[in-house]
Coordinates of C-alpha atoms in Angstrom, one line a residue:
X1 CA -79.2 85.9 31.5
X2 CA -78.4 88.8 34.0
X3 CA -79.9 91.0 36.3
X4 CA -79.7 94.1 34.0
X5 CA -78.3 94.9 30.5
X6 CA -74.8 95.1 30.0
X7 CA -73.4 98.2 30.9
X8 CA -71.8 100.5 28.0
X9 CA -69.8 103.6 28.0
X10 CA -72.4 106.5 26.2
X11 CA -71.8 109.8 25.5
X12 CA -73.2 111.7 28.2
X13 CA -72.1 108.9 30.8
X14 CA -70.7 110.6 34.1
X15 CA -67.8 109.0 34.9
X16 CA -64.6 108.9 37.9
X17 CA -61.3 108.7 36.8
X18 CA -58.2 110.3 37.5
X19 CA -59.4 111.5 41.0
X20 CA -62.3 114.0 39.5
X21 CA -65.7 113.2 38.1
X22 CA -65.7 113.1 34.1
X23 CA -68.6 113.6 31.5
X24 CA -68.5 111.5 28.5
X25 CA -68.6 114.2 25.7
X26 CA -67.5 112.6 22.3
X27 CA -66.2 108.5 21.9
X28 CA -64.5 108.2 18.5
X29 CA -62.7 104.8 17.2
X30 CA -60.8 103.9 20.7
X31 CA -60.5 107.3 21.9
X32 CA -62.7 108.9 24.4
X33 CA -63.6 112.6 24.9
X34 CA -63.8 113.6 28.8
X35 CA -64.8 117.2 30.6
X36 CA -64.3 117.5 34.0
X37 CA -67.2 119.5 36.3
X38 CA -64.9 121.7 36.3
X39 CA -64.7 122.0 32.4
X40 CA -61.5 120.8 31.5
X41 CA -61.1 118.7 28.6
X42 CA -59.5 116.3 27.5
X43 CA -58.8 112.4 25.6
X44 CA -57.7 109.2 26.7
X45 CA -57.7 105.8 25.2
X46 CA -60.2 103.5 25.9
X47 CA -58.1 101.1 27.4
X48 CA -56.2 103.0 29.5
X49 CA -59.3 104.4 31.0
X50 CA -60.8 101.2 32.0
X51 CA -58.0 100.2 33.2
X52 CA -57.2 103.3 35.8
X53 CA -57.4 101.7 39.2
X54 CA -60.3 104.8 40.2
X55 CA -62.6 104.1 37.3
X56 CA -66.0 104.0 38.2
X57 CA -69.3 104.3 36.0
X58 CA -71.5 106.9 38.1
X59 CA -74.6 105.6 36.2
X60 CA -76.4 103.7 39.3
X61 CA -78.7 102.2 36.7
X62 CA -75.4 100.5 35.2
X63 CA -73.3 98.7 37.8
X64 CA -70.6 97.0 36.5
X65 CA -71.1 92.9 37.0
X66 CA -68.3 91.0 38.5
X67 CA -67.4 87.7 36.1
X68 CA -68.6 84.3 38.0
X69 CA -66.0 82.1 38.8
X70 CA -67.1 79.4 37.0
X71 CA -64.4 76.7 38.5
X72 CA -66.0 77.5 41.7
X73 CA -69.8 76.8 40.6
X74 CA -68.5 74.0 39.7
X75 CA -67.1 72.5 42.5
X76 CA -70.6 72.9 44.7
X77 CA -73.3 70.2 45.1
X78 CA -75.6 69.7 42.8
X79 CA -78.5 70.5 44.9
X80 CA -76.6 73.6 46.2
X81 CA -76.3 74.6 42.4
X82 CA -80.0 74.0 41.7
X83 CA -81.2 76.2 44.6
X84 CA -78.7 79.0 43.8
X85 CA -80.4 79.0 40.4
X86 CA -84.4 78.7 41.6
X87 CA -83.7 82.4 43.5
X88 CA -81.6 83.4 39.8
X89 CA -85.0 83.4 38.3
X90 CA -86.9 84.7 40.9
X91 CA -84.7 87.6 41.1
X92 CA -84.3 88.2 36.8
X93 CA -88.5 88.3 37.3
X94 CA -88.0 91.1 40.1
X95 CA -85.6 92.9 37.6
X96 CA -87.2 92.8 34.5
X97 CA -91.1 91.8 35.3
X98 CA -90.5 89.0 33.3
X99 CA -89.5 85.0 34.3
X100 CA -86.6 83.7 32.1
X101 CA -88.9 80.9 31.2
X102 CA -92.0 82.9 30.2
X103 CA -93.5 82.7 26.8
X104 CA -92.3 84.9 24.0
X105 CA -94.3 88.1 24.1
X106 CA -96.0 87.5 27.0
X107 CA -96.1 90.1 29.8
X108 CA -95.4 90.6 33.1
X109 CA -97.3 88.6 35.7
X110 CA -99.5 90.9 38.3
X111 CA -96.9 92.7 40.8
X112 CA -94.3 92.4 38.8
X113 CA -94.6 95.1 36.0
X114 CA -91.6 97.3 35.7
X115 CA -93.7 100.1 34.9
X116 CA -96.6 99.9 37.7
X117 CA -94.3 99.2 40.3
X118 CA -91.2 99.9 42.2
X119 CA -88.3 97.2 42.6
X120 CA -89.3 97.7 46.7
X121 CA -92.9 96.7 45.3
X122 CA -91.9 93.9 43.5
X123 CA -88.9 92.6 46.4
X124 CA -92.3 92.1 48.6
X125 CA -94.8 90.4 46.0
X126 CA -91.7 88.0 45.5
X127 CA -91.4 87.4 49.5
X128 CA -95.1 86.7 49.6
X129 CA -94.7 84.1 46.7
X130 CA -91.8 82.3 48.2
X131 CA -93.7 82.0 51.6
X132 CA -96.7 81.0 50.1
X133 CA -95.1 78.5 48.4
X134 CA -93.6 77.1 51.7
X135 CA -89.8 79.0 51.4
X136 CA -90.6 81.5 54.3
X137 CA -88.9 84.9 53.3
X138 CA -89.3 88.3 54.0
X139 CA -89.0 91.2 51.7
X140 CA -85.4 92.1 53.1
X141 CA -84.0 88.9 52.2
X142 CA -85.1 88.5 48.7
X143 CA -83.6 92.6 48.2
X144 CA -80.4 91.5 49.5
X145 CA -80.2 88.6 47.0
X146 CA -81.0 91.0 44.3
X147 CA -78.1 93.3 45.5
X148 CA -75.6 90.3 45.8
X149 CA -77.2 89.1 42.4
X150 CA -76.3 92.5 40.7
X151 CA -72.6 92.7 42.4
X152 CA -72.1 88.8 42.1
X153 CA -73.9 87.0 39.8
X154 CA -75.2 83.5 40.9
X155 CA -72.4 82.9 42.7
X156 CA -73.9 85.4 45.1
X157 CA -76.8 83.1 45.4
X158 CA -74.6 80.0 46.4
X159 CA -75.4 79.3 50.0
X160 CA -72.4 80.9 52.0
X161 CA -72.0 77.7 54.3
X162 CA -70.6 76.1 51.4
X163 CA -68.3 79.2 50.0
X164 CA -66.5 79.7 53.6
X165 CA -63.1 78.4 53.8
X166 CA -62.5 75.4 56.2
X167 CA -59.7 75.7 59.0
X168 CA -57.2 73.1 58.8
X169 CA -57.2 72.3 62.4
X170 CA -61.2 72.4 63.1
X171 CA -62.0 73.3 66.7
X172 CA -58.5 72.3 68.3
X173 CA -58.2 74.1 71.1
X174 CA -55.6 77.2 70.0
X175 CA -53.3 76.1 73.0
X176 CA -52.8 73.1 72.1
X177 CA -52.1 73.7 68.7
X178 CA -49.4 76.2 69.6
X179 CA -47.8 73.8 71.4
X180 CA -47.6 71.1 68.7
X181 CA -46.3 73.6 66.3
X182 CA -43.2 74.9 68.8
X183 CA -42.8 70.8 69.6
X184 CA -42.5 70.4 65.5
X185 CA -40.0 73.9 65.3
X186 CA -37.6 72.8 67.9
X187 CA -36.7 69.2 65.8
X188 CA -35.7 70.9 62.8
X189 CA -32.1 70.2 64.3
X190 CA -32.4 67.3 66.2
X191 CA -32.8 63.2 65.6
X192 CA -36.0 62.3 63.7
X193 CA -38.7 60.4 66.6
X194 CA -42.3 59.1 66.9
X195 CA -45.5 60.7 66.8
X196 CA -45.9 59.0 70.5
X197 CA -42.5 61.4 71.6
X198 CA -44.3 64.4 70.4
X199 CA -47.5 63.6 71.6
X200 CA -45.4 63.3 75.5
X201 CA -43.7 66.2 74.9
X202 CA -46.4 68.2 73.9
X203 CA -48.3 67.0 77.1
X204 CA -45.6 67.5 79.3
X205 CA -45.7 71.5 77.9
X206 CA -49.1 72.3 78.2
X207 CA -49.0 70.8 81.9
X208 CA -45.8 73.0 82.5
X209 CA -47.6 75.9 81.1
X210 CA -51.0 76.2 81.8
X211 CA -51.3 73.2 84.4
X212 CA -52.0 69.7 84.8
X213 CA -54.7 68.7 82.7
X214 CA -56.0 72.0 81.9
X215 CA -55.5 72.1 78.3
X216 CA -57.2 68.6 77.2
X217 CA -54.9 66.3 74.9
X218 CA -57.5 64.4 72.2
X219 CA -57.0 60.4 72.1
X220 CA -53.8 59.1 70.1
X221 CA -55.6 58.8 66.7
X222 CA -57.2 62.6 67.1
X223 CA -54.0 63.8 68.0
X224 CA -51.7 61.8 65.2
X225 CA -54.4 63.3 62.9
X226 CA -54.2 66.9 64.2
X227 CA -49.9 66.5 63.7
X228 CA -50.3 65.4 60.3
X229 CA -52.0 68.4 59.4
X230 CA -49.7 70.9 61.6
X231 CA -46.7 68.9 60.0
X232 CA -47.9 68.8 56.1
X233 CA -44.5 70.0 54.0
X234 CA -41.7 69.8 57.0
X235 CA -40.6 65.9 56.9
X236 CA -40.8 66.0 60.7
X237 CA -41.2 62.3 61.1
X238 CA -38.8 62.0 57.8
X239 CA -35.3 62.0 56.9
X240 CA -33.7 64.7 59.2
X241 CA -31.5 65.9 56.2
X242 CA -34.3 67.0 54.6
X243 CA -36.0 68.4 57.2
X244 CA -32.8 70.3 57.6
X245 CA -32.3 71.2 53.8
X246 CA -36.4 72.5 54.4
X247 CA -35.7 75.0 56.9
X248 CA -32.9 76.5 54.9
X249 CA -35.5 77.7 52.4
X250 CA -35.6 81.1 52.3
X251 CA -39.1 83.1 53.2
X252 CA -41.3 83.3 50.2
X253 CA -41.3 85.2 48.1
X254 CA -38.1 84.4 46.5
X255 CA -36.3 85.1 43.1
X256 CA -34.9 81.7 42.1
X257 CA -31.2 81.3 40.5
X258 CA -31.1 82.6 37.1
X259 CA -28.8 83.2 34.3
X260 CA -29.7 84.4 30.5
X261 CA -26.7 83.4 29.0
X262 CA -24.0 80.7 29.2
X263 CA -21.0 81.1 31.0
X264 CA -23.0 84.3 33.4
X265 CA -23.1 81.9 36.4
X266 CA -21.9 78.4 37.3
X267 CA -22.4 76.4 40.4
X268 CA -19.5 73.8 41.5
X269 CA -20.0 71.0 44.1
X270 CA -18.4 67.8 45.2
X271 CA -19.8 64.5 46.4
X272 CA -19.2 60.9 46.8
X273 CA -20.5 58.6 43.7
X274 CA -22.7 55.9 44.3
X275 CA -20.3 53.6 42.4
X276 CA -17.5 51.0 43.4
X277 CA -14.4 51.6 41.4
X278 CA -11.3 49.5 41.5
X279 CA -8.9 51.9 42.6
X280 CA -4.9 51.9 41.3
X281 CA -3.9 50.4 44.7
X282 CA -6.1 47.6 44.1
X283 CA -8.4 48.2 46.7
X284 CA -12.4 48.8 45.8
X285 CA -14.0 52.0 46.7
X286 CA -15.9 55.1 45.9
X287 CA -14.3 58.2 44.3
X288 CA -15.5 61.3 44.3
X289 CA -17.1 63.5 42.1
X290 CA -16.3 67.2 41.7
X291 CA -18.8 68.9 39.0
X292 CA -19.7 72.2 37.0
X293 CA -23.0 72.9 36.1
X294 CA -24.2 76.2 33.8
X295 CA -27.1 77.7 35.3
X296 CA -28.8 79.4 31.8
X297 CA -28.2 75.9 29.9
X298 CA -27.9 73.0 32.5
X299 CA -24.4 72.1 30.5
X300 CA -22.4 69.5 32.6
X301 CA -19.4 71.7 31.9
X302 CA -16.9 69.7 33.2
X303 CA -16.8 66.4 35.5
X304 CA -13.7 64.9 37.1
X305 CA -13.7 62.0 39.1
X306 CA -11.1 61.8 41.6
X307 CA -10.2 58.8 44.5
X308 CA -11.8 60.2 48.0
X309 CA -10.8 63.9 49.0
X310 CA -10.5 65.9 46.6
X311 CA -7.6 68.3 46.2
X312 CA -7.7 72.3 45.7
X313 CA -5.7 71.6 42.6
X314 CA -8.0 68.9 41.4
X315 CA -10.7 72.1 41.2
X316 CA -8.9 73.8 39.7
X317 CA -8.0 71.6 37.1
X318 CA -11.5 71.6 36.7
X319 CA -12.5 75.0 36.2
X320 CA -9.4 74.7 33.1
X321 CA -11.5 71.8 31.3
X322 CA -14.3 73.7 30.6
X323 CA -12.7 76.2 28.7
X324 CA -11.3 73.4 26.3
X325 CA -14.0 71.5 23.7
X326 CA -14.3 67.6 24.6
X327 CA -12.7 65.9 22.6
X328 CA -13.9 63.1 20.7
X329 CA -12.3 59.3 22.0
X330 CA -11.9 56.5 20.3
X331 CA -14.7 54.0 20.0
X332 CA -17.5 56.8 20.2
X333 CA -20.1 57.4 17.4
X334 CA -20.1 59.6 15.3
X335 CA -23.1 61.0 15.7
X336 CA -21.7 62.5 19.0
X337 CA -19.2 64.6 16.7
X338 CA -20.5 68.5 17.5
X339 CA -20.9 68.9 13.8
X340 CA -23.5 66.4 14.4
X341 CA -25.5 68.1 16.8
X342 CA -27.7 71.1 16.6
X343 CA -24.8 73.2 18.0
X344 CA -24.2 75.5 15.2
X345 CA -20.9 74.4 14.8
X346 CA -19.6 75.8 11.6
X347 CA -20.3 79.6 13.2
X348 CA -18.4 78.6 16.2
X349 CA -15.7 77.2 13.9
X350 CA -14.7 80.0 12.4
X351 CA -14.0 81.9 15.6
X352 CA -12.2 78.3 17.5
X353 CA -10.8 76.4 15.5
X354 CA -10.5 73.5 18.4
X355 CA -14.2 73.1 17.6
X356 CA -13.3 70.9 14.7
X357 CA -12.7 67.6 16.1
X358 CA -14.8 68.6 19.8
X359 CA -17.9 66.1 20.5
X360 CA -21.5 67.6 21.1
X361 CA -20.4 69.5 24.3
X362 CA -20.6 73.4 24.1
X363 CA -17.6 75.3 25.6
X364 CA -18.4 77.1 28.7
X365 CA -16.5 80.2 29.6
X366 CA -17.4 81.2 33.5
X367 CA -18.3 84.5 34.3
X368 CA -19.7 84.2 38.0
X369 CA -18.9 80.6 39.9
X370 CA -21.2 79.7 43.6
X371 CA -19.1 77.6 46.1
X372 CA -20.1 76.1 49.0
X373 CA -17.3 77.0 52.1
X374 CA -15.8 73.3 51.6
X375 CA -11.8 73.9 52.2
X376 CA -11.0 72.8 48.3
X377 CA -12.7 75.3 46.7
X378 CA -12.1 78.7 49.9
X379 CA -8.2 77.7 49.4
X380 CA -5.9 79.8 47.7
X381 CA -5.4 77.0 45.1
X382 CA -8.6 76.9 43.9
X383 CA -9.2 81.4 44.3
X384 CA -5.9 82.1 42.8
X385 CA -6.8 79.8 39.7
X386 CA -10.4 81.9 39.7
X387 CA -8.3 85.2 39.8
X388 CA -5.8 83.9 37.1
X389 CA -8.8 82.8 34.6
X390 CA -11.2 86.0 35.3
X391 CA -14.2 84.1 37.3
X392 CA -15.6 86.1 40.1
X393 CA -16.2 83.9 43.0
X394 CA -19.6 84.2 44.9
X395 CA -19.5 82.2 48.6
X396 CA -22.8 80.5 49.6
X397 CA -24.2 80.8 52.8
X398 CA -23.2 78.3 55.3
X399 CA -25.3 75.2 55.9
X400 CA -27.5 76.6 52.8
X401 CA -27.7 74.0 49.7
X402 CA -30.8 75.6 48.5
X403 CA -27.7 78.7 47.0
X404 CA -26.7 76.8 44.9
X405 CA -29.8 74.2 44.0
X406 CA -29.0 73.2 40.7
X407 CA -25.7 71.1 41.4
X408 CA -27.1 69.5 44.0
X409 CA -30.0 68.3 42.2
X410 CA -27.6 67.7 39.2
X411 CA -25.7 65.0 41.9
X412 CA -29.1 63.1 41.9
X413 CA -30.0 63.2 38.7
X414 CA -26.4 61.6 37.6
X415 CA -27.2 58.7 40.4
X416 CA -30.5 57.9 38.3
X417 CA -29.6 58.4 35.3
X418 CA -26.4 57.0 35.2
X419 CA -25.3 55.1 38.5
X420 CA -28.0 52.3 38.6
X421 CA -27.0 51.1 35.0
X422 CA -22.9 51.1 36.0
X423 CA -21.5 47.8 37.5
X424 CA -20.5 48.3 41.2
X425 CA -23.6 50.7 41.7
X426 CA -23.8 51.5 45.8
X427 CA -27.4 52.7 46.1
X428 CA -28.1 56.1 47.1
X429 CA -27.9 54.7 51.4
X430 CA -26.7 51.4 53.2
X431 CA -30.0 50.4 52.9
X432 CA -30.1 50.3 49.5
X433 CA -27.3 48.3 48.8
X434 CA -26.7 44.9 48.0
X435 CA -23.9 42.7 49.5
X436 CA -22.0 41.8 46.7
X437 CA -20.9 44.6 45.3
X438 CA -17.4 43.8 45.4
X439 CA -17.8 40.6 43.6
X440 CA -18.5 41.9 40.8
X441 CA -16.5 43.3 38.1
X442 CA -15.4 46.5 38.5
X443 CA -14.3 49.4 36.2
X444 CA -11.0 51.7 37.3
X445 CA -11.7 54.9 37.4
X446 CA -10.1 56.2 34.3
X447 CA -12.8 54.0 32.4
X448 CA -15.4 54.8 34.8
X449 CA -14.5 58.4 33.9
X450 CA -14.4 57.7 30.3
X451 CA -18.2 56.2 30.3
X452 CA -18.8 59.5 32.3
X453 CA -17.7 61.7 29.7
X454 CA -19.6 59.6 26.9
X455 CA -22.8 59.8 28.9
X456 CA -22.6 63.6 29.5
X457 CA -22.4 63.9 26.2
X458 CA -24.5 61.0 24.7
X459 CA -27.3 61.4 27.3
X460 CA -27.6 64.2 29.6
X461 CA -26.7 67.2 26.8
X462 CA -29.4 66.0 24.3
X463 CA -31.7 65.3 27.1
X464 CA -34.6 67.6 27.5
X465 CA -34.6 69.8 30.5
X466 CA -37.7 70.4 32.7
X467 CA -36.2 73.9 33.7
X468 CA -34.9 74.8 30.2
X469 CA -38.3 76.5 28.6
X470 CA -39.3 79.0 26.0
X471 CA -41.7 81.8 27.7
X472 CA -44.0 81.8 24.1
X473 CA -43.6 77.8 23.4
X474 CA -43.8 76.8 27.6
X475 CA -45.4 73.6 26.6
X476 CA -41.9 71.8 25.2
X477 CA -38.9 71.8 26.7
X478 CA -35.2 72.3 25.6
X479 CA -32.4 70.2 26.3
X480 CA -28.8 71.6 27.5
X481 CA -27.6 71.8 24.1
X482 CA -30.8 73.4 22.4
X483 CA -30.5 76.2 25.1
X484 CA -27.2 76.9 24.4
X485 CA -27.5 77.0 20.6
X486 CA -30.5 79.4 21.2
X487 CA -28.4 81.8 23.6
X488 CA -25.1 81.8 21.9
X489 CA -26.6 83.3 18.8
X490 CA -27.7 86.3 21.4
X491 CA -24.9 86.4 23.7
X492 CA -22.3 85.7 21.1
X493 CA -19.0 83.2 21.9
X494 CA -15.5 84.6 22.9
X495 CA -13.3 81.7 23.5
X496 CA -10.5 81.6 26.3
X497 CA -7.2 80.1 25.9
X498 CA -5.3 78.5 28.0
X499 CA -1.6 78.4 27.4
X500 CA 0.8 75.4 27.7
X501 CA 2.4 77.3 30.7
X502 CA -0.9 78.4 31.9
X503 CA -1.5 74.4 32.1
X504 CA 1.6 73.7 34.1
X505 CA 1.0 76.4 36.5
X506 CA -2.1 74.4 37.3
X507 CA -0.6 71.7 38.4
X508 CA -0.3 70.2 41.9
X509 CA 3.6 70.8 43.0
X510 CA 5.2 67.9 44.8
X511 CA 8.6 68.3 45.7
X512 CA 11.0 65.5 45.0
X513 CA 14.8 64.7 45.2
X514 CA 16.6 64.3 41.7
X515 CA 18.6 61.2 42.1
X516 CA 21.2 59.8 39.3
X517 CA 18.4 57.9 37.8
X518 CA 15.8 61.0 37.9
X519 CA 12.9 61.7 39.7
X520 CA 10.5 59.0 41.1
X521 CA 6.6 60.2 41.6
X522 CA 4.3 57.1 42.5
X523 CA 6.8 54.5 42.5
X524 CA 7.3 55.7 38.9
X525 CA 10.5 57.3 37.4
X526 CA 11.0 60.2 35.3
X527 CA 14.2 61.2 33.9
X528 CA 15.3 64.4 31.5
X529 CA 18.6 66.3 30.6
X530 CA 17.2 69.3 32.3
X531 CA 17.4 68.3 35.4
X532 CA 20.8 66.9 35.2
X533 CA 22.5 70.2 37.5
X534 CA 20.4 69.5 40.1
X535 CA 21.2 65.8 40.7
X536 CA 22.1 64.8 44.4
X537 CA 21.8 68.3 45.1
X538 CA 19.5 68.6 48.5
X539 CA 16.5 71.1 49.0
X540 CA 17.9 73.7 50.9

């Protein structure tokens, strides 16, 4: 049902496009034939004429209707609904001379025939119906709903008291609500307080500013209500690190971190586990973990766990194991074996042979790597080893997680996923923790590393990945493995590596004295013929 018939492109038709008026001369498959007043001629595609951004039918008689938005009918009240349609049908009478529910064949009612009357004619027989039937309404108000009608449909009929948008904040006085939101902006960096301190601070400035008790403050449940509304989004009366972590944001919009193929760009971060380990001086406590994550395939490329404070060397060590396949341990399943998985491990076999024996881990080779400005990974260790291997390093900004979002999130995700269900589990705070930790049995941290490994590759590769999804299947989504068997067959695999000196070099130097016995290195002694012309001798 509609004001008019649909509108469709005739020869003959005037129309605008391309900054001059056309005349529709010949329309043949999807092709159209224009001339210009001036008499130029020539064809364009349908589509591409409808969709020129100056397109206009000139035909008044055919006005092009805008679609309703249905979602939006539907959200109104019933009753608003009903009375948007009851002026629907008054209009579609104006229009056509006939009522939508008038019987077939019957004609139109006195005052309303098309062809004894003009649409101004008919606008005012309508107004003197609706008054008479006790809706006063003049003969401009019913021709304005028939132009809204024609331009909007029945959404043009909806009472505009219900289609305005609300403001947030009411009728708060606009001083006021400045101040709250500069009171709000100034403890993005400080300790998180009350509603009650804002609500003093916020008086205290208006009083400075504009005067004692010029600028009224509303009672304490008015005002609380008004600063949860001003606050929505900023953790204000929340956990001042992420109120912090907020603020970093940057200003939308924003192209998020991405990668199209493995190895393009990594992210590396360290943090304290939320795990008691026993460590080798027999003393509990909580080592730390040092991590590299693949941005196009969310691979946990490599994870070391290392007592607190971790060394440049220890990073660098790192960025070395994930250019070697994880090898499989003793005790784990086979079905962990990579010729197990849906890697496609006999292509990859044929160009590394180390694949043959690897567990369901794919090899990462780093193109790009993100660090934070933490003094392991901006030492000369840790850049030298980047140089050495080919990785170009890419700083973060300071005091900006969100640069590198994915390890960071990756931290948490290990604490749920893995943390809880270990022995000696901390909690994510002190408030979380229980205070018996230390009574209970716990693992060293070479087996705490070994379940590490086994999980990464057990559980978090296979896992599906909430960020991992196909543009034309969005509905299911990959895990770290199923990415990385997609991509590789596109990006192809070139392996790198390492030698046994390139190994060595890696290592952290300590420098010791060779005695007659040999060398000792953690109240441990080591003892070759090479080093037998440099007994006694001292370091010069």
């Amino acid at each position: 049902m509609g004001a008019g018939k649909l509108p469709v492109l005739r020869v003959g038709e005037w129309v605008r496009f391309d900054g001059d008026e056309h005349q529709v001369v010949a329309l043949a498959g999807t092709s159209v034939r224009l001339r210009s007043r001036g008499g130029v001629a020539q064809v364009v595609l349908l589509a591409f004429l409808l969709a020129a951004a100056d397109f206009e039918l000139l035909d008044e008689q055919q006005a092009v209707p805008a679609v309703e938005p249905l979602g939006l009918l539907e959200t109104l009240p019933h009753e608003v609904l009903e009375r948007a349609r009851r002026w629907e049908r008054h209009l579609v009478e104006v229009v056509t001379g006939r009522a939508p529910e008038a019987p077939e064949g019957a004609g139109p009612r006195p005052g309303y025939d098309p062809a004894a009357s003009t649409l101004k004619d008919r606008d005012a027989a309508k107004a003197v119906e609706l008054s008479a039937a006790g809706q006063p309404t003049s003969a401009r108000t019913v021709t304005r709903m028939r132009l809204r009608y024609a331009e909007q449909g029945l959404w043009g009929l909806v009472d505009q008291r219900y289609t305005r948008g609300s403001d947030p904040v009411g009728r708060a006085d606009e001083r006021l609500v400045t101040a709250i939101r500069a009171e709000l902006d100034a403890q993005t960096h400080a300790s998180t307080g009350t509603r009650g301190r804002l609500m003093r601070r916020v008086r205290t400035a208006l009083d400075a500013e504009h005067g004692p008790g010029v600028v009224p403050i509303p009672g304490r449940s008015a005002f609380y209500e008004l600063v949860g509304v001003l606050a929505g989004g900023r953790h204000s009366f929340g956990a001042a690190t992420t109120r912090r972590s907020l603020a970093n944001r940057p200003v939308a919009p924003f192209t998020p971190t991405f990668a199209t193929r493995p190895g393009e760009l990594v992210q590396i971060d360290s943090t304290p586990l939320d795990v008691m380990v026993l460590l080798d001086s027999g003393v509990p406590g909580r080592p730390e973990l040092t991590m590299v994550v693949d941005v196009a395939t969310r691979t946990i490329a490599a994870a070391v766990l290392r007592p607190a404070g971790t060394k440049a060397v220890d990073a660098a060590l790192l960025l070395a194991r994930t250019l070697v396949p994880e090898p499989m341990r003793p005790g784990w399943s086979a079905a962990l074996r990579m010729s197990a998985s849906w890697l496609p491990h006999t292509r990859l076999l044929d160009i590394d042979a180390r694949l043959e024996t690897a567990a369901a881990k794919p090899v990462i080779v780093p193109e790009t790597i993100v660090i934070d400005h933490g003094r392991v990974f901006v030492s000369e260790v840790f850049t030298r080893a980047c140089d050495r291997l080919g990785i170009s390093v890419q700083p973060a900004r300071k005091g900006t997680p969100t640069d590198k979002p994915l390890v960071e999130r990756q931290f948490s995700s290990i604490a749920s996923l893995f943390c809880q269900h270990v022995a000696g589990y901390t909690g994510g705070n002190v408030t979380r923790r229980g205070d018996r930790i230390t009574d209970e049995p716990l693992w060293s941290l070479p087996e705490l590393q070994d379940l590490l490994d086994e999980w990464i590759v057990a559980g978090w590769q296979h896992r599906p990945h909430d960020g991992l999804r196909d543009p034309h299947a969005p509905r299911r989504a990959f895990s770290p493995n199923d990415a990385y068997a997609a991509m590789v067959a596109v990006s192809g695999y070139l392996p790198l590596t390492l030698s046994r000196t390139d190994y060595l070099e890696l290592l952290p130097v300590h420098w010791r004295h060779v005695n007659e016995y040999g060398i000792t290195i953690d109240h441990r002694t080591y003892d070759d013929d090479a080093p037998a012309p440099r007994r006694t001798l001292h370091r010069r």
